[in-house]
mmCIF file of C-alpha atoms in Angstrom:
data_model
loop_
_atom_site.group_PDB
_atom_site.id
_atom_site.type_symbol
_atom_site.label_atom_id
_atom_site.label_comp_id
_atom_site.label_asym_id
_atom_site.label_seq_id
_atom_site.Cartn_x
_atom_site.Cartn_y
_atom_site.Cartn_z
ATOM 1 C CA MET W 1440 29.369 -13.646 23.886
ATOM 2 C CA ILE W 1441 27.484 -10.853 22.797
ATOM 3 C CA ILE W 1442 28.693 -7.525 22.216
ATOM 4 C CA THR W 1443 26.828 -4.335 21.821
ATOM 5 C CA ASP W 1444 28.048 -1.378 19.445
ATOM 6 C CA THR W 1445 25.799 1.367 21.294
ATOM 7 C CA HIS W 1446 26.904 3.970 18.373
ATOM 8 C CA THR W 1447 27.185 3.101 14.675
ATOM 9 C CA HIS W 1448 26.007 5.068 11.964
ATOM 10 C CA LEU W 1449 25.392 1.891 9.332
ATOM 11 C CA TYR W 1450 23.100 3.700 7.058
ATOM 12 C CA SER W 1451 26.170 5.886 5.926
ATOM 13 C CA GLU W 1452 26.851 6.298 2.715
ATOM 14 C CA ALA W 1453 30.138 4.776 2.781
ATOM 15 C CA PHE W 1454 28.485 1.371 3.581
ATOM 16 C CA ASP W 1455 26.186 1.912 0.295
ATOM 17 C CA ASP W 1456 28.570 -0.769 -1.669
ATOM 18 C CA ASP W 1457 28.733 -3.771 0.549
ATOM 19 C CA ARG W 1458 26.225 -3.161 3.360
ATOM 20 C CA VAL W 1459 25.171 -6.636 3.607
ATOM 21 C CA GLU W 1460 28.599 -8.399 3.354
ATOM 22 C CA MET W 1461 29.433 -5.830 6.278
ATOM 23 C CA MET W 1462 26.448 -6.840 8.203
ATOM 24 C CA GLN W 1463 27.198 -10.273 8.124
ATOM 25 C CA ARG W 1464 30.925 -9.634 9.263
ATOM 26 C CA THR W 1465 29.231 -7.601 12.339
ATOM 27 C CA LEU W 1466 27.094 -10.475 13.213
ATOM 28 C CA ASP W 1467 29.547 -13.174 12.725
ATOM 29 C CA ALA W 1468 31.837 -11.343 15.145
ATOM 30 C CA ASN W 1469 28.958 -11.388 17.715
ATOM 31 C CA VAL W 1470 28.195 -7.949 17.378
ATOM 32 C CA SER W 1471 24.499 -8.334 17.458
ATOM 33 C CA ARG W 1472 23.098 -5.447 18.986
ATOM 34 C CA LEU W 1473 23.470 -2.373 17.017
ATOM 35 C CA PHE W 1474 22.210 1.245 18.381
ATOM 36 C CA ILE W 1475 22.106 3.495 15.402
ATOM 37 C CA PRO W 1476 22.191 7.661 16.182
ATOM 38 C CA ALA W 1477 20.302 9.983 13.963
ATOM 39 C CA ILE W 1478 21.830 12.915 12.152
ATOM 40 C CA ASP W 1479 19.069 14.719 10.564
ATOM 41 C CA SER W 1480 15.636 14.349 8.531
ATOM 42 C CA THR W 1481 17.614 13.555 5.479
ATOM 43 C CA TYR W 1482 18.682 9.955 7.228
ATOM 44 C CA THR W 1483 15.318 8.800 8.396
ATOM 45 C CA ALA W 1484 14.127 6.887 5.943
ATOM 46 C CA SER W 1485 17.464 4.856 5.688
ATOM 47 C CA MET W 1486 17.509 4.408 8.874
ATOM 48 C CA LEU W 1487 14.070 3.017 9.150
ATOM 49 C CA GLN W 1488 14.870 0.690 6.083
ATOM 50 C CA LEU W 1489 18.033 -0.908 8.111
ATOM 51 C CA GLU W 1490 15.343 -1.853 11.080
ATOM 52 C CA LYS W 1491 13.325 -3.195 8.644
ATOM 53 C CA ASP W 1492 16.257 -5.335 7.326
ATOM 54 C CA TYR W 1493 17.525 -6.201 10.625
ATOM 55 C CA PRO W 1494 14.519 -6.227 13.122
ATOM 56 C CA LYS W 1495 16.303 -8.081 15.719
ATOM 57 C CA ASN W 1496 19.601 -6.470 15.747
ATOM 58 C CA ILE W 1497 19.360 -2.653 15.158
ATOM 59 C CA PHE W 1498 17.698 0.005 17.670
ATOM 60 C CA LEU W 1499 17.007 3.347 16.417
ATOM 61 C CA MET W 1500 17.640 6.669 18.379
ATOM 62 C CA MET W 1501 16.093 9.986 16.837
ATOM 63 C CA GLY W 1502 17.730 13.590 17.120
ATOM 64 C CA LEU W 1503 19.521 16.339 15.576
ATOM 65 C CA HIS W 1504 23.162 16.369 15.598
ATOM 66 C CA PRO W 1505 24.866 19.341 16.592
ATOM 67 C CA THR W 1506 26.958 19.936 13.315
ATOM 68 C CA HIS W 1507 23.658 19.768 11.197
ATOM 69 C CA VAL W 1508 22.065 22.805 13.690
ATOM 70 C CA LYS W 1509 21.628 25.225 10.939
ATOM 71 C CA GLU W 1510 19.035 27.867 10.055
ATOM 72 C CA ASN W 1511 16.202 25.463 9.551
ATOM 73 C CA TYR W 1512 17.417 23.519 12.970
ATOM 74 C CA LYS W 1513 13.812 24.406 14.262
ATOM 75 C CA GLU W 1514 11.967 22.597 11.381
ATOM 76 C CA GLU W 1515 14.316 19.363 12.156
ATOM 77 C CA LEU W 1516 12.937 19.832 15.571
ATOM 78 C CA ALA W 1517 9.743 19.183 14.693
ATOM 79 C CA HIS W 1518 10.767 16.191 12.719
ATOM 80 C CA VAL W 1519 12.545 14.840 15.492
ATOM 81 C CA GLU W 1520 9.177 15.535 17.568
ATOM 82 C CA GLU W 1521 7.226 13.965 14.820
ATOM 83 C CA MET W 1522 9.366 10.623 14.588
ATOM 84 C CA LEU W 1523 9.094 10.392 18.155
ATOM 85 C CA ASP W 1524 5.388 10.518 18.523
ATOM 86 C CA LYS W 1525 5.069 7.975 15.799
ATOM 87 C CA HIS W 1526 7.674 5.313 16.108
ATOM 88 C CA LYS W 1527 9.618 3.540 18.747
ATOM 89 C CA PHE W 1528 13.003 4.786 19.423
ATOM 90 C CA TYR W 1529 15.460 3.827 22.170
ATOM 91 C CA ALA W 1530 17.210 7.264 22.674
ATOM 92 C CA VAL W 1531 16.958 10.632 21.711
ATOM 93 C CA GLY W 1532 20.492 11.057 20.233
ATOM 94 C CA GLU W 1533 22.954 12.014 18.903
ATOM 95 C CA ILE W 1534 22.603 15.257 20.542
ATOM 96 C CA GLY W 1535 25.067 17.797 21.708
ATOM 97 C CA ILE W 1536 27.306 20.358 20.824
ATOM 98 C CA ASP W 1537 30.296 20.613 18.560
ATOM 99 C CA LEU W 1538 32.609 23.930 18.322
ATOM 100 C CA TYR W 1539 35.230 22.184 16.266
ATOM 101 C CA TRP W 1540 33.656 22.700 12.789
ATOM 102 C CA ASP W 1541 31.775 26.381 13.599
ATOM 103 C CA LYS W 1542 31.495 28.019 16.845
ATOM 104 C CA SER W 1543 29.161 31.004 14.995
ATOM 105 C CA THR W 1544 26.026 28.539 15.781
ATOM 106 C CA LEU W 1545 26.629 27.756 19.164
ATOM 107 C CA PRO W 1546 23.650 29.559 20.823
ATOM 108 C CA ILE W 1547 21.315 27.679 18.543
ATOM 109 C CA GLN W 1548 23.224 24.517 19.005
ATOM 110 C CA GLN W 1549 22.771 25.026 23.138
ATOM 111 C CA ASN W 1550 18.809 25.837 22.579
ATOM 112 C CA ALA W 1551 18.746 22.414 20.401
ATOM 113 C CA PHE W 1552 20.443 20.371 22.823
ATOM 114 C CA SER W 1553 18.334 21.633 25.821
ATOM 115 C CA HIS W 1554 15.142 21.218 23.668
ATOM 116 C CA GLN W 1555 16.012 17.627 22.934
ATOM 117 C CA ILE W 1556 16.899 16.739 26.365
ATOM 118 C CA LYS W 1557 13.265 17.926 27.598
ATOM 119 C CA LEU W 1558 12.101 15.484 24.921
ATOM 120 C CA ALA W 1559 14.003 12.781 26.122
ATOM 121 C CA LYS W 1560 12.589 13.181 29.631
ATOM 122 C CA GLN W 1561 9.068 13.699 28.173
ATOM 123 C CA TYR W 1562 9.403 10.289 26.375
ATOM 124 C CA LYS W 1563 11.349 8.743 29.015
ATOM 125 C CA LEU W 1564 14.181 7.895 27.037
ATOM 126 C CA PRO W 1565 18.193 8.446 27.610
ATOM 127 C CA ILE W 1566 20.487 10.957 25.443
ATOM 128 C CA VAL W 1567 23.096 10.164 23.567
ATOM 129 C CA ILE W 1568 25.884 13.359 23.864
ATOM 130 C CA HIS W 1569 27.953 14.300 20.789
ATOM 131 C CA CYS W 1570 30.652 16.690 22.564
ATOM 132 C CA ARG W 1571 33.725 17.871 20.578
ATOM 133 C CA GLU W 1572 35.654 20.923 22.287
ATOM 134 C CA ALA W 1573 32.391 21.501 24.374
ATOM 135 C CA PHE W 1574 32.680 19.923 27.392
ATOM 136 C CA ASP W 1575 32.112 23.034 29.821
ATOM 137 C CA GLU W 1576 29.044 23.865 27.424
ATOM 138 C CA ILE W 1577 27.449 20.703 27.761
ATOM 139 C CA PHE W 1578 27.943 20.586 31.607
ATOM 140 C CA ASP W 1579 26.616 23.564 31.849
ATOM 141 C CA ILE W 1580 23.187 22.491 30.163
ATOM 142 C CA LEU W 1581 23.790 19.032 32.033
ATOM 143 C CA GLU W 1582 24.051 20.888 35.340
ATOM 144 C CA GLU W 1583 20.644 22.919 34.365
ATOM 145 C CA GLU W 1584 18.828 19.680 33.256
ATOM 146 C CA LYS W 1585 20.096 17.440 35.696
ATOM 147 C CA SER W 1586 17.282 15.411 37.446
ATOM 148 C CA ASP W 1587 16.470 11.366 37.983
ATOM 149 C CA ASP W 1588 15.188 10.957 34.667
ATOM 150 C CA LEU W 1589 18.147 12.481 32.798
ATOM 151 C CA PHE W 1590 20.584 9.374 31.828
ATOM 152 C CA GLY W 1591 22.228 8.339 28.727
ATOM 153 C CA ILE W 1592 25.637 8.066 27.234
ATOM 154 C CA PHE W 1593 28.446 10.383 26.324
ATOM 155 C CA HIS W 1594 29.424 9.069 23.259
ATOM 156 C CA CYS W 1595 33.138 9.005 21.932
ATOM 157 C CA PHE W 1596 34.149 9.827 25.429
ATOM 158 C CA THR W 1597 37.614 11.845 24.991
ATOM 159 C CA GLY W 1598 37.800 13.595 28.074
ATOM 160 C CA THR W 1599 40.014 13.721 31.379
ATOM 161 C CA LEU W 1600 39.651 11.897 34.331
ATOM 162 C CA GLU W 1601 38.222 14.697 36.140
ATOM 163 C CA GLN W 1602 35.593 14.968 32.953
ATOM 164 C CA ALA W 1603 35.231 11.597 33.169
ATOM 165 C CA HIS W 1604 33.606 11.759 36.984
ATOM 166 C CA GLN W 1605 31.861 14.822 36.184
ATOM 167 C CA ALA W 1606 29.757 12.758 33.121
ATOM 168 C CA ILE W 1607 29.076 10.137 35.129
ATOM 169 C CA SER W 1608 27.639 12.500 37.781
ATOM 170 C CA TYR W 1609 25.059 13.557 35.551
ATOM 171 C CA ASN W 1610 23.735 9.538 34.842
ATOM 172 C CA MET W 1611 26.039 9.138 31.648
ATOM 173 C CA LYS W 1612 27.831 5.901 30.957
ATOM 174 C CA LEU W 1613 30.816 6.598 29.035
ATOM 175 C CA GLY W 1614 30.760 5.419 25.264
ATOM 176 C CA ILE W 1615 34.239 4.204 24.856
ATOM 177 C CA GLY W 1616 35.834 3.205 21.258
ATOM 178 C CA GLY W 1617 38.507 3.086 18.806
ATOM 179 C CA VAL W 1618 40.055 6.000 20.338
ATOM 180 C CA ALA W 1619 41.092 3.805 23.327
ATOM 181 C CA THR W 1620 43.619 2.033 20.995
ATOM 182 C CA PHE W 1621 45.411 4.962 19.669
ATOM 183 C CA LYS W 1622 48.835 5.895 20.936
ATOM 184 C CA ASN W 1623 47.798 9.155 21.584
ATOM 185 C CA GLY W 1624 44.228 8.508 22.928
ATOM 186 C CA LYS W 1625 45.249 9.406 26.096
ATOM 187 C CA ILE W 1626 42.120 7.747 28.006
ATOM 188 C CA ASP W 1627 43.558 4.401 28.064
ATOM 189 C CA GLN W 1628 46.086 5.891 30.958
ATOM 190 C CA PHE W 1629 43.214 6.162 33.314
ATOM 191 C CA LEU W 1630 40.666 4.085 32.134
ATOM 192 C CA ASN W 1631 41.085 1.701 34.681
ATOM 193 C CA GLU W 1632 40.348 3.984 37.388
ATOM 194 C CA ILE W 1633 36.869 4.163 35.994
ATOM 195 C CA GLU W 1634 34.829 1.252 37.272
ATOM 196 C CA LEU W 1635 33.275 -0.913 34.203
ATOM 197 C CA LYS W 1636 29.694 -0.378 35.200
ATOM 198 C CA HIS W 1637 30.295 2.754 33.685
ATOM 199 C CA ILE W 1638 31.331 1.909 30.599
ATOM 200 C CA VAL W 1639 29.602 1.087 27.264
ATOM 201 C CA LEU W 1640 31.393 -0.131 23.750
ATOM 202 C CA GLU W 1641 30.952 1.571 20.441
ATOM 203 C CA THR W 1642 32.619 2.240 17.194
ATOM 204 C CA ASP W 1643 31.179 5.213 15.696
ATOM 205 C CA SER W 1644 31.377 3.538 12.639
ATOM 206 C CA PRO W 1645 32.242 4.854 9.445
ATOM 207 C CA TYR W 1646 34.333 6.931 11.695
ATOM 208 C CA LEU W 1647 37.329 6.238 14.133
ATOM 209 C CA ALA W 1648 38.515 2.960 13.284
ATOM 210 C CA PRO W 1649 40.469 0.976 15.662
ATOM 211 C CA LYS W 1650 44.123 0.035 15.570
ATOM 212 C CA PRO W 1651 45.252 -1.687 13.294
ATOM 213 C CA PHE W 1652 42.241 -0.164 11.000
ATOM 214 C CA ARG W 1653 42.914 3.629 12.042
ATOM 215 C CA GLY W 1654 42.498 6.041 9.106
ATOM 216 C CA LYS W 1655 40.417 3.516 7.266
ATOM 217 C CA ARG W 1656 36.346 2.756 6.965
ATOM 218 C CA ASN W 1657 34.988 1.688 10.392
ATOM 219 C CA GLU W 1658 32.651 -0.811 10.743
ATOM 220 C CA SER W 1659 30.947 -2.457 14.021
ATOM 221 C CA SER W 1660 32.920 -6.026 13.493
ATOM 222 C CA TYR W 1661 35.781 -4.178 14.481
ATOM 223 C CA ILE W 1662 34.452 -3.047 17.792
ATOM 224 C CA LEU W 1663 36.608 -6.531 18.665
ATOM 225 C CA LYS W 1664 39.739 -4.235 18.748
ATOM 226 C CA VAL W 1665 37.852 -2.505 21.425
ATOM 227 C CA VAL W 1666 37.025 -5.517 23.404
ATOM 228 C CA GLU W 1667 40.761 -6.423 23.124
ATOM 229 C CA LYS W 1668 42.234 -3.398 24.539
ATOM 230 C CA LEU W 1669 39.808 -3.112 27.412
ATOM 231 C CA SER W 1670 40.689 -6.471 28.319
ATOM 232 C CA GLU W 1671 44.147 -5.229 28.599
ATOM 233 C CA ILE W 1672 43.457 -1.957 30.337
ATOM 234 C CA TYR W 1673 40.909 -3.765 33.008
ATOM 235 C CA ASN W 1674 43.248 -7.146 33.110
ATOM 236 C CA THR W 1675 40.156 -9.294 32.765
ATOM 237 C CA SER W 1676 38.760 -11.386 29.964
ATOM 238 C CA GLU W 1677 37.015 -10.390 26.528
ATOM 239 C CA GLU W 1678 33.940 -12.352 27.592
ATOM 240 C CA LYS W 1679 33.694 -10.287 30.852
ATOM 241 C CA ILE W 1680 34.176 -6.917 29.101
ATOM 242 C CA ALA W 1681 31.318 -7.732 26.814
ATOM 243 C CA ASP W 1682 29.007 -9.030 29.283
ATOM 244 C CA ILE W 1683 29.267 -6.161 31.908
ATOM 245 C CA THR W 1684 29.344 -3.526 28.745
ATOM 246 C CA THR W 1685 26.197 -5.354 27.178
ATOM 247 C CA THR W 1686 24.559 -5.431 30.776
ATOM 248 C CA ASN W 1687 25.313 -1.560 31.071
ATOM 249 C CA SER W 1688 23.729 -0.833 27.443
ATOM 250 C CA LYS W 1689 20.626 -2.771 28.409
ATOM 251 C CA ALA W 1690 20.192 -0.639 31.713
ATOM 252 C CA VAL W 1691 20.731 2.767 29.345
ATOM 253 C CA PHE W 1692 18.386 1.704 26.614
ATOM 254 C CA GLY W 1693 15.613 -0.606 28.346
ATOM 255 C CA VAL W 1694 16.228 -3.443 25.964
#
């Protein structure tokens, strides 16, 4: 059984004290394909080191996270362009709009999101979307940019069934993680109405740990709890969940 974590911040400072042990637990759990989203330029060196340390398991993305779209965002976007030009990446991400922390930056977040979608198209890469309290704003831009070469993953999907179908209509897979195991997560109530071909697995570690680890540091090995939950929701084997979602991840990332 091969399990793919399509979204995990393994370079995070949260793992600085035990990264080697954490990675061993992950690989021992058959979580052997790990896709790493970018945040901003300050993490690039750590990401590249992680890829160097685990070349068979680590697949990097490049992008500017919406909560890090600040006054210097054009410099950050220039860094994204420079990196895409000189290194192999498997997606542009994570990118999008986040209105939970700071609504005042919406115009520059929209600008950065649109710009990075165009970069993804230029490099024929998928996008990985971060959306927090911004479904309408995200969908407005996806509507403007929709085309055959727009595709990717709606990371940490927490919307309604209607929003799920709308995301899928833009060639997006839904990234499902720990929230599916939460009592108040809600998506578990309709997820079985979404075909498995539209689903990929993720942890977003060190964030959003699934039950029974909720509130603690998340890590990629905990994705087994997500597999277990989806096995219940879809009334199928854990092996089938792992197999189909890994196949879906290959369709997105091309590897």
